[in-house]
PDB file of C-alpha atoms in Angstrom:
ATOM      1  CA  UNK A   1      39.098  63.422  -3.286  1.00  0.00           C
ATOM      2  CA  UNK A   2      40.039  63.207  -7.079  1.00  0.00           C
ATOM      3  CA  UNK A   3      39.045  65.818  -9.700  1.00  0.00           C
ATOM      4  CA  UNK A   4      38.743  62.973 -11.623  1.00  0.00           C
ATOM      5  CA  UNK A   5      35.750  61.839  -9.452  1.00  0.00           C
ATOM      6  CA  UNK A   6      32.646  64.096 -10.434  1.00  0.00           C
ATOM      7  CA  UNK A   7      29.215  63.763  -9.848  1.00  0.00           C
ATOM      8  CA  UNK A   8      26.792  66.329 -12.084  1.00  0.00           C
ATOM      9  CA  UNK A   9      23.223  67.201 -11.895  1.00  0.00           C
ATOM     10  CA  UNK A  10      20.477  64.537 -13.308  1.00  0.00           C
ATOM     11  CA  UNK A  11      19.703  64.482 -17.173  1.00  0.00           C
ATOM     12  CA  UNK A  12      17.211  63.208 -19.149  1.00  0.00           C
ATOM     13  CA  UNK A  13      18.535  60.579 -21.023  1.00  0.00           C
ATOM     14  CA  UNK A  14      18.620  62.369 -24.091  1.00  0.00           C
ATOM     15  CA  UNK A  15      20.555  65.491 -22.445  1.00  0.00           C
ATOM     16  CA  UNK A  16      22.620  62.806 -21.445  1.00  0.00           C
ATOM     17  CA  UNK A  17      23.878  61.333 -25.096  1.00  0.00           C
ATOM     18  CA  UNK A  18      24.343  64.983 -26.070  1.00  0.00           C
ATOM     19  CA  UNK A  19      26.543  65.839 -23.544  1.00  0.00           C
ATOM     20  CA  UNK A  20      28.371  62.549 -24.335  1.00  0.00           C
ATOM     21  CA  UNK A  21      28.356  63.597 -28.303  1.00  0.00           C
ATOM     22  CA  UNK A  22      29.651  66.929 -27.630  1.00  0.00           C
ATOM     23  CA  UNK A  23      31.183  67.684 -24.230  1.00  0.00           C
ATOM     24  CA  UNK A  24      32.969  64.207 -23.140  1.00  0.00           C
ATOM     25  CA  UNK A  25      36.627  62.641 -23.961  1.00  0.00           C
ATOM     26  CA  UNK A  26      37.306  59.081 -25.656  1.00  0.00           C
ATOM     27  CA  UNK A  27      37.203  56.201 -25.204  1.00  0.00           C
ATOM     28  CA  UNK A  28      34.131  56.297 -23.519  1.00  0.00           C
ATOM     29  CA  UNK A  29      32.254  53.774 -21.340  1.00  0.00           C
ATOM     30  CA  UNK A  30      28.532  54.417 -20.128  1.00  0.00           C
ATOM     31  CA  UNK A  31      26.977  52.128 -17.633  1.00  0.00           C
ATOM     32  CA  UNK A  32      22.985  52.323 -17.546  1.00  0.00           C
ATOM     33  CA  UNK A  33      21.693  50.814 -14.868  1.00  0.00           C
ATOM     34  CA  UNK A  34      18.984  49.713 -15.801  1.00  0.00           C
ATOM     35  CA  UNK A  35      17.609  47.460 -18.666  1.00  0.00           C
ATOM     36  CA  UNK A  36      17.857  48.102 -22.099  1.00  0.00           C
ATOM     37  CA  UNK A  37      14.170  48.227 -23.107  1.00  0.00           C
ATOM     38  CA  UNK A  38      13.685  50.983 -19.896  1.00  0.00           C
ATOM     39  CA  UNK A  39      16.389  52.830 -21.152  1.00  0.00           C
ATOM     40  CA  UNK A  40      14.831  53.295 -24.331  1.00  0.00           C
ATOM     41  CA  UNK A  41      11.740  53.816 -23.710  1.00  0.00           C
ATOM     42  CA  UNK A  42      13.218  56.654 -21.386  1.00  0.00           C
ATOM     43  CA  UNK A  43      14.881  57.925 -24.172  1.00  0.00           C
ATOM     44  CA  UNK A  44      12.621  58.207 -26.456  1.00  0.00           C
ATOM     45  CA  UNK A  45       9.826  59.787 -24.127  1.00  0.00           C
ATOM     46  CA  UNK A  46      12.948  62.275 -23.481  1.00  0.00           C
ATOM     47  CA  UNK A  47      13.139  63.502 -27.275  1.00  0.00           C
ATOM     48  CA  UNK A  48       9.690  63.874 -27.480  1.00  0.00           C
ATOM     49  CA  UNK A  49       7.897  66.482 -25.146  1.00  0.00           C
ATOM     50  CA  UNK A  50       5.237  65.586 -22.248  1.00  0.00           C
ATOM     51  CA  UNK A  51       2.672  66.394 -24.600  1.00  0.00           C
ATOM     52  CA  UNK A  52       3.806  64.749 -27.802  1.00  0.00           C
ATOM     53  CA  UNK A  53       3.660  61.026 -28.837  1.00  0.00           C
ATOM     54  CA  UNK A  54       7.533  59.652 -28.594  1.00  0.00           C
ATOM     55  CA  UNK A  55       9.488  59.468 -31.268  1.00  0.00           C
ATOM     56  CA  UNK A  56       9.238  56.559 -34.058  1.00  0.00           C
ATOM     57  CA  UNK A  57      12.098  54.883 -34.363  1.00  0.00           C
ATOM     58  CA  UNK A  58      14.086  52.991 -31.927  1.00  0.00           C
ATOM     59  CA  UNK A  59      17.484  51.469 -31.905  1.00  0.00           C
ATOM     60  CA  UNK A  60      18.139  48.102 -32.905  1.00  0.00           C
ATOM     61  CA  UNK A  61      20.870  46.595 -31.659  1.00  0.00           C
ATOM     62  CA  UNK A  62      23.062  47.557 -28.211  1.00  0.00           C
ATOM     63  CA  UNK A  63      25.557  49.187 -29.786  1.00  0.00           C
ATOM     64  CA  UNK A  64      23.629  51.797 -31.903  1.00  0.00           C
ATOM     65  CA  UNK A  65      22.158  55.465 -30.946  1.00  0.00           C
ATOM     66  CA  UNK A  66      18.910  56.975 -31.752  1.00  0.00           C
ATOM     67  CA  UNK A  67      19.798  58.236 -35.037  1.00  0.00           C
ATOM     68  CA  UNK A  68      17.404  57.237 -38.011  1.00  0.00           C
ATOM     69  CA  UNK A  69      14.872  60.071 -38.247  1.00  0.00           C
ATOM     70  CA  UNK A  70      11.270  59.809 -39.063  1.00  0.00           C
ATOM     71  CA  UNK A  71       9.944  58.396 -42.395  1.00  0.00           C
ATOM     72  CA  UNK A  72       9.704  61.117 -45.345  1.00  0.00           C
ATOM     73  CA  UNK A  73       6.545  60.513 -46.395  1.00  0.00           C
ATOM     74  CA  UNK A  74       4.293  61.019 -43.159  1.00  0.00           C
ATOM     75  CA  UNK A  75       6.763  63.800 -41.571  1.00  0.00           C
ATOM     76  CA  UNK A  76       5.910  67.450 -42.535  1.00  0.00           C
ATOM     77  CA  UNK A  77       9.313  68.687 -42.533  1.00  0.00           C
ATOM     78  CA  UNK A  78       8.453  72.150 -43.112  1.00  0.00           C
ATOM     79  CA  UNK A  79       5.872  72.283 -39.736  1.00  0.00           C
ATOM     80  CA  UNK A  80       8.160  73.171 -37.330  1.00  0.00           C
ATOM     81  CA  UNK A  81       6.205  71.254 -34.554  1.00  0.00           C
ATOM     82  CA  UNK A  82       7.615  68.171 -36.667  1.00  0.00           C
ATOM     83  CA  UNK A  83      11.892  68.922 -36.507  1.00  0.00           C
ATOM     84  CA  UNK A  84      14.186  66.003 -36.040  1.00  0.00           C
ATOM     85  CA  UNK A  85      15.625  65.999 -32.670  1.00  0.00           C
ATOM     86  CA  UNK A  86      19.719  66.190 -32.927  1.00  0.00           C
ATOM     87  CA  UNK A  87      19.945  62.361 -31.757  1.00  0.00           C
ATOM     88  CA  UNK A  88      17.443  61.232 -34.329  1.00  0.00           C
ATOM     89  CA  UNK A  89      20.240  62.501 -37.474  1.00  0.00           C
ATOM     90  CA  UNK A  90      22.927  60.290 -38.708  1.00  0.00           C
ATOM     91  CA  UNK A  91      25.187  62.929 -38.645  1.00  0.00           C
ATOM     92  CA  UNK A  92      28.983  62.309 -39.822  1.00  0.00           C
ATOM     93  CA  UNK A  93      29.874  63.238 -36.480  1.00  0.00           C
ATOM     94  CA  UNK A  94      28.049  60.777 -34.890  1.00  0.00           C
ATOM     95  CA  UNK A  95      29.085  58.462 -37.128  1.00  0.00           C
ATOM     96  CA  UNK A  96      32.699  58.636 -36.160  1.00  0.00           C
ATOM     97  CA  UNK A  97      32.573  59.307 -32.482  1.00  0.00           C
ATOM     98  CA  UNK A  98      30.223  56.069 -32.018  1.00  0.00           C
ATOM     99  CA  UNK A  99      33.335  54.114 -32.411  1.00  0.00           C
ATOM    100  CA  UNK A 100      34.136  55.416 -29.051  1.00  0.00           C
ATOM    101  CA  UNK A 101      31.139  55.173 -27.072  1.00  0.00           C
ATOM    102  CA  UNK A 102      30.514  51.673 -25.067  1.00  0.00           C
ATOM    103  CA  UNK A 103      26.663  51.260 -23.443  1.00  0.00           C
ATOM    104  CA  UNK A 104      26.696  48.749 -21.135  1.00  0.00           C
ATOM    105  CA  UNK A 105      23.202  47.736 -19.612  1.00  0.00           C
ATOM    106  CA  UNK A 106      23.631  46.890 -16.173  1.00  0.00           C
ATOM    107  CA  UNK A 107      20.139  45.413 -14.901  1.00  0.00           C
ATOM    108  CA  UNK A 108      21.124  45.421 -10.639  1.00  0.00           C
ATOM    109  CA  UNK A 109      23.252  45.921  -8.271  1.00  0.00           C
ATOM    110  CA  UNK A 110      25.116  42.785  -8.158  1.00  0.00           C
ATOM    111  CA  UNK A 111      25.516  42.900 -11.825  1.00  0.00           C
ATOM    112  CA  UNK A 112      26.971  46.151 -11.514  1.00  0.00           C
ATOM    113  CA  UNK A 113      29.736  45.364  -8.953  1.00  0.00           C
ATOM    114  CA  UNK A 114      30.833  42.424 -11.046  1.00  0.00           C
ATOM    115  CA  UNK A 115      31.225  44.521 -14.192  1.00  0.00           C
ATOM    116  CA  UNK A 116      33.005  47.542 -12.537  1.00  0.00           C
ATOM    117  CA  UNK A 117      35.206  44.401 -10.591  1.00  0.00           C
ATOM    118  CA  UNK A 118      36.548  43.304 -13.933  1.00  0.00           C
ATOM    119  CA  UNK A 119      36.057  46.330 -15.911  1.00  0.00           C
ATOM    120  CA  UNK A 120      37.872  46.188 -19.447  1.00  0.00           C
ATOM    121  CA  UNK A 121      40.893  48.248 -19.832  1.00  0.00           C
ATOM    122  CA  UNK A 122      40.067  51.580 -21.997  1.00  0.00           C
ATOM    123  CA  UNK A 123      39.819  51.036 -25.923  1.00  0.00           C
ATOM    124  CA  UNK A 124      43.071  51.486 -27.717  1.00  0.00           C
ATOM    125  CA  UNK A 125      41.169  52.773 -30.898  1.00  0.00           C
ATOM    126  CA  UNK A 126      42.494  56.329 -32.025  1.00  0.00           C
ATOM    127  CA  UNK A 127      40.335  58.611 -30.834  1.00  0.00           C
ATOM    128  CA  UNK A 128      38.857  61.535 -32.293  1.00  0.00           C
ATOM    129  CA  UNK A 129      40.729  64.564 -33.348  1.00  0.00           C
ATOM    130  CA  UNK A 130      40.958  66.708 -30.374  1.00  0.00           C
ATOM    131  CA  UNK A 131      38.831  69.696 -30.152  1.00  0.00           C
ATOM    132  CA  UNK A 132      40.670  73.464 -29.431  1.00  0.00           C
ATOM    133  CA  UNK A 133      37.160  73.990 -26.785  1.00  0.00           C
ATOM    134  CA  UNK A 134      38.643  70.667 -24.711  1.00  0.00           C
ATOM    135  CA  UNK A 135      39.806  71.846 -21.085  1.00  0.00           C
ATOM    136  CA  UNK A 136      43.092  70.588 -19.916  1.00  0.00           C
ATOM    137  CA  UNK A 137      42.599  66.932 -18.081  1.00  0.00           C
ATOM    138  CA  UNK A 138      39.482  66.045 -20.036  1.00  0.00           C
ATOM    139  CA  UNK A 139      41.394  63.898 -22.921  1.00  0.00           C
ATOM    140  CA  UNK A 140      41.758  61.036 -20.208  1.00  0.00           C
ATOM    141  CA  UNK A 141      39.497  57.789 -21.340  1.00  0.00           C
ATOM    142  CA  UNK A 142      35.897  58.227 -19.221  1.00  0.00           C
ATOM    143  CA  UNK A 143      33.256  56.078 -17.097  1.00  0.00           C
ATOM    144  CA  UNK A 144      30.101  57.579 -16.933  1.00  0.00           C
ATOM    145  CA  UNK A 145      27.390  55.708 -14.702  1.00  0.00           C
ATOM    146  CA  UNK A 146      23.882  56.702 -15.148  1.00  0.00           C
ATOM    147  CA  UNK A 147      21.361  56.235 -12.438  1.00  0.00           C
ATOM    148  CA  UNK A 148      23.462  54.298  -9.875  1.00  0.00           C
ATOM    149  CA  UNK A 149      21.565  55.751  -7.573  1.00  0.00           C
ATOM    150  CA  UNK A 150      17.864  54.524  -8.179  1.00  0.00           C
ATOM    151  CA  UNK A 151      20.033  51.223  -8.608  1.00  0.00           C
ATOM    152  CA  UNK A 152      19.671  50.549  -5.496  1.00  0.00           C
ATOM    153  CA  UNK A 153      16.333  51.820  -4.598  1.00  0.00           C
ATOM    154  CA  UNK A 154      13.948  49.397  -3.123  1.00  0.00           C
ATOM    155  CA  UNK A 155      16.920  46.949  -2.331  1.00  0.00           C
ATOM    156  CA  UNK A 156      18.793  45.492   0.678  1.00  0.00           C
ATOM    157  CA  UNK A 157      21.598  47.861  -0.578  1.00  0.00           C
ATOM    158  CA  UNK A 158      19.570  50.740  -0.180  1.00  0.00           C
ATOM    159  CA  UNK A 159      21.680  52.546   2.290  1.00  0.00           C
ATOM    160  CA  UNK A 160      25.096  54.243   3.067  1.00  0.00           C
ATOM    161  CA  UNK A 161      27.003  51.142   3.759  1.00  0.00           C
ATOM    162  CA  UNK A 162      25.536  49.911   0.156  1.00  0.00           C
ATOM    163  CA  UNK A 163      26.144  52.975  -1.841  1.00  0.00           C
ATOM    164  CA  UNK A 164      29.643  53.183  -0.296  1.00  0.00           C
ATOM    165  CA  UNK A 165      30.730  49.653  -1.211  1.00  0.00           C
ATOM    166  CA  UNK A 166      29.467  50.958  -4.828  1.00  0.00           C
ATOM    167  CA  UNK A 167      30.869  53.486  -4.897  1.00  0.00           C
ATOM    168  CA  UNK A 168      33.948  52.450  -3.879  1.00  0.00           C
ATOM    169  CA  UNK A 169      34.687  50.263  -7.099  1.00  0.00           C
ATOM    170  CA  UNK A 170      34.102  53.188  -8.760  1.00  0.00           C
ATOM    171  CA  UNK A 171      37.152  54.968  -6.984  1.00  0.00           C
ATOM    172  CA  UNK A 172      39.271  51.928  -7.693  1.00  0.00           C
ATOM    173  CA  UNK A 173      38.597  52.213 -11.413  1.00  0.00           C
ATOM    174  CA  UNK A 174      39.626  55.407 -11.559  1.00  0.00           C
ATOM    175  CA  UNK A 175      43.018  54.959  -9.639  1.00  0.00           C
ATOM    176  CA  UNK A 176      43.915  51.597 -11.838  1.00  0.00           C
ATOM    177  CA  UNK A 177      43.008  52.813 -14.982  1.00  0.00           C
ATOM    178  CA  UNK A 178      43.204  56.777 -14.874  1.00  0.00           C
ATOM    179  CA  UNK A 179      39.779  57.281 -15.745  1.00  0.00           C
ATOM    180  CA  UNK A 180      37.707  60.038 -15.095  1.00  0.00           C
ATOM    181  CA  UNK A 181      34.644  59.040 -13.493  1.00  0.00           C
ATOM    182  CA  UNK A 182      31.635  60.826 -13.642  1.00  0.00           C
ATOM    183  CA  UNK A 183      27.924  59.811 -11.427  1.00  0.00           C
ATOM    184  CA  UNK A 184      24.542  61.232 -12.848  1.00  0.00           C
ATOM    185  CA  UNK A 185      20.821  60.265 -12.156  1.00  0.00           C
ATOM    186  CA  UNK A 186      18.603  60.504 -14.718  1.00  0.00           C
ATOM    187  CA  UNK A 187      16.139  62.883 -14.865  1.00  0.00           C
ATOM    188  CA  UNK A 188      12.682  64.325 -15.271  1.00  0.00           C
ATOM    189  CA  UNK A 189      10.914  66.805 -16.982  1.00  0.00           C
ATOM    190  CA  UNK A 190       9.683  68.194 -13.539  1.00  0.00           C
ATOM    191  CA  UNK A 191      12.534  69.966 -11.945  1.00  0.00           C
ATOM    192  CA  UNK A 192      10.657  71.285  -8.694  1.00  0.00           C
ATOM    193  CA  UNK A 193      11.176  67.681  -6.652  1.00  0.00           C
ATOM    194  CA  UNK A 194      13.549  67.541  -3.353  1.00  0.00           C
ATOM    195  CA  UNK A 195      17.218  67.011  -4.464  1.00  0.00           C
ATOM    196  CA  UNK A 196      17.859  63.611  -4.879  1.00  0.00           C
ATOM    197  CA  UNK A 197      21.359  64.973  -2.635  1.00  0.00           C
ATOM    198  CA  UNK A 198      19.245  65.682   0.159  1.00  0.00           C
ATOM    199  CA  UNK A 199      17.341  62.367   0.556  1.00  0.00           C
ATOM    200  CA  UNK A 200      17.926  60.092   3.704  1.00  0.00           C
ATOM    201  CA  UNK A 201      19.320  56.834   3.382  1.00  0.00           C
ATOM    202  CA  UNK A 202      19.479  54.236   6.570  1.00  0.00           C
ATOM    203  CA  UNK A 203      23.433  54.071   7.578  1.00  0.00           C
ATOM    204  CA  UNK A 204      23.026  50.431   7.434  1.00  0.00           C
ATOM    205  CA  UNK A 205      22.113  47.662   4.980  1.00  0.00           C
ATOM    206  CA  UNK A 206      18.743  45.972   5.992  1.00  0.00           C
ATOM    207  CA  UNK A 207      17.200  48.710   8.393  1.00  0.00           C
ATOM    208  CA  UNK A 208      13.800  48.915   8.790  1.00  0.00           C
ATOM    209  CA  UNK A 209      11.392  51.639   7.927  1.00  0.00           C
ATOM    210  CA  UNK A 210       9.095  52.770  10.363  1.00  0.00           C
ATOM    211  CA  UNK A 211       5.292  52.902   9.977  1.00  0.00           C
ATOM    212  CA  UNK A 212       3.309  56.256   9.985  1.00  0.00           C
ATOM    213  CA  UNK A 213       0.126  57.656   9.056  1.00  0.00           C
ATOM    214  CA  UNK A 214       1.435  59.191   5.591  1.00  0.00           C
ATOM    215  CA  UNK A 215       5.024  60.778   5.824  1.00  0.00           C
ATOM    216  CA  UNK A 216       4.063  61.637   9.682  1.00  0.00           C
ATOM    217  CA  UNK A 217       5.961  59.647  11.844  1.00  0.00           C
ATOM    218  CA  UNK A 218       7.524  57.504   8.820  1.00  0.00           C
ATOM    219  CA  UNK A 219      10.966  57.052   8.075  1.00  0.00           C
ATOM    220  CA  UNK A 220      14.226  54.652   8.830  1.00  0.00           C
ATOM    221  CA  UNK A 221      14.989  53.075  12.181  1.00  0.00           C
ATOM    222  CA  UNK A 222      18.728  54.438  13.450  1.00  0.00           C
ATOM    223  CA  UNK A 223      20.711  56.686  12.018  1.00  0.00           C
ATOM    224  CA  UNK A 224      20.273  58.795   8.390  1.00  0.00           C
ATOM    225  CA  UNK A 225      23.001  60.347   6.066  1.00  0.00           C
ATOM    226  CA  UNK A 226      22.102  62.588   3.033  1.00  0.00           C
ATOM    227  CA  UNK A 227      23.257  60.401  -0.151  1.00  0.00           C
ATOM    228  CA  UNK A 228      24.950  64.018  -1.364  1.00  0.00           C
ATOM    229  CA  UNK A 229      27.419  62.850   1.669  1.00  0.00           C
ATOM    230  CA  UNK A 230      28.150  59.817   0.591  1.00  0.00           C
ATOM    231  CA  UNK A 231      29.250  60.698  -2.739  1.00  0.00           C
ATOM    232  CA  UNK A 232      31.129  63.817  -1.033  1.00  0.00           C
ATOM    233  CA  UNK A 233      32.937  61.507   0.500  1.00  0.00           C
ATOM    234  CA  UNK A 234      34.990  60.639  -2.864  1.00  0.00           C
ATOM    235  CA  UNK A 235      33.486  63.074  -5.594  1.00  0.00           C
ATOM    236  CA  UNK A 236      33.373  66.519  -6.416  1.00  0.00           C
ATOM    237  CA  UNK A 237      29.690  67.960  -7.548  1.00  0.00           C
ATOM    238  CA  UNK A 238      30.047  69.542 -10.902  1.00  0.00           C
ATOM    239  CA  UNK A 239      27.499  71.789 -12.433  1.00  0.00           C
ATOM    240  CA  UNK A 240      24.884  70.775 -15.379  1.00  0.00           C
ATOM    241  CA  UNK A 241      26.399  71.018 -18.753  1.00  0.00           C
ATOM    242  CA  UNK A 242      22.665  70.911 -20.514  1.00  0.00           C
TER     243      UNK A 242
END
């Protein structure tokens, strides 16, 4: 197993462009998978609390962050209830390190093993200047996938064998390019569900689910594996940096 192989906690998808902004190396590559207009609906309901309308503005083009904030004349800047989220500022910061950043909207799960397949050799762009808080192997050019996982919910794929063969070209990007790879789901303001690391996935592509009144008697035909296995197989868990 490679310490370049981590898989962290789930994030809400704005926790997750701040840890990006702030905590990750460049070049950067981020694979959503899902579409583009999920994403940022996601993202904006993520800015905004439960029990506030999302935020205004929305990106307009693949390549750009959440970063124009809220029109002047109907925000009351000095009602607290009203401050900017961090993503919504076009900070100089942001500026610059968006050079870095690629968001690549990966719709299913044959889309996403044809991408990762042919995946583009890091940028050559200078990165960033480095930071004195950087820990020693972090400076190495990064994938991040977001929500691989609920990828291949409610498909054939949905299984060990499935995840596996995923995750596998995952593995192989890291040991042609020298990426680090890191695996998150994405998140929800409810934290009290069962670990997404503990759910049962059939061993096989294809199995069948039984029937049952409820969750009584329900579940897969055959065997079961915990997906937290399956990625122990190759990656090491890391803790939440959010």
């Amino acid at each position: 197993m490679s310490p370049s192989l981590i898989a962290l906690p789930p994030a809400l998808p704005a926790e997750l462009l701040t840890w990006i902004l702030s905590h990750t190396a460049y070049p950067t590559t981020v694979l959503i998978c899902k579409p583009r207009a999920a994403f940022l609906e996601s993202l904006l309901s993520s800015i905004s609390p439960p029990d506030e309308p999302p935020a205004p503005h929305s990106p307009t083009s693949d390549d750009d962050l959440p970063s124009s904030p809220p029109n002047a004349t109907t925000d009351d800047s000095s009602d607290p209830s009203h401050s900017k989220h961090p993503l919504l500022l076009k900070t100089l910061n942001q500026i610059s390190i968006s050079r870095h950043i690629s968001l690549i909207y990966i719709p299913t799960v044959s889309h996403y093993r044809a991408y990762v397949s042919v995946l583009p050799r890091p940028s050559k762009v200078s990165a960033p200047p480095d930071r004195t808080w950087e820990k020693k192997g972090d400076k190495k050019a990064r994938l991040i996938v977001y929500g691989l996982v609920e990828l291949h919910r409610n498909t054939s794929e949905w299984s060990a064998q499935g995840m596996g063969r995923s995750l596998a070209g995952l593995v192989e990007a890291e040991s042609r390019d020298g990426r680090g790879v890191v695996c998150l789901e994405e998140g929800i303001w409810e934290r009290n569900e069962e670990d997404l690391e503990d759910e049962e996935v059939p061993m096989l592509n294809g199995s069948v689910r039984r029937g049952g009144l409820g969750n009584e008697d329900s579940g897969w035909s055959g065997r079961t594996v915990e997906v937290g296995r399956i990625f122990a197989k190759w990656f090491k868990f890391g803790k939440p940096e959010w």
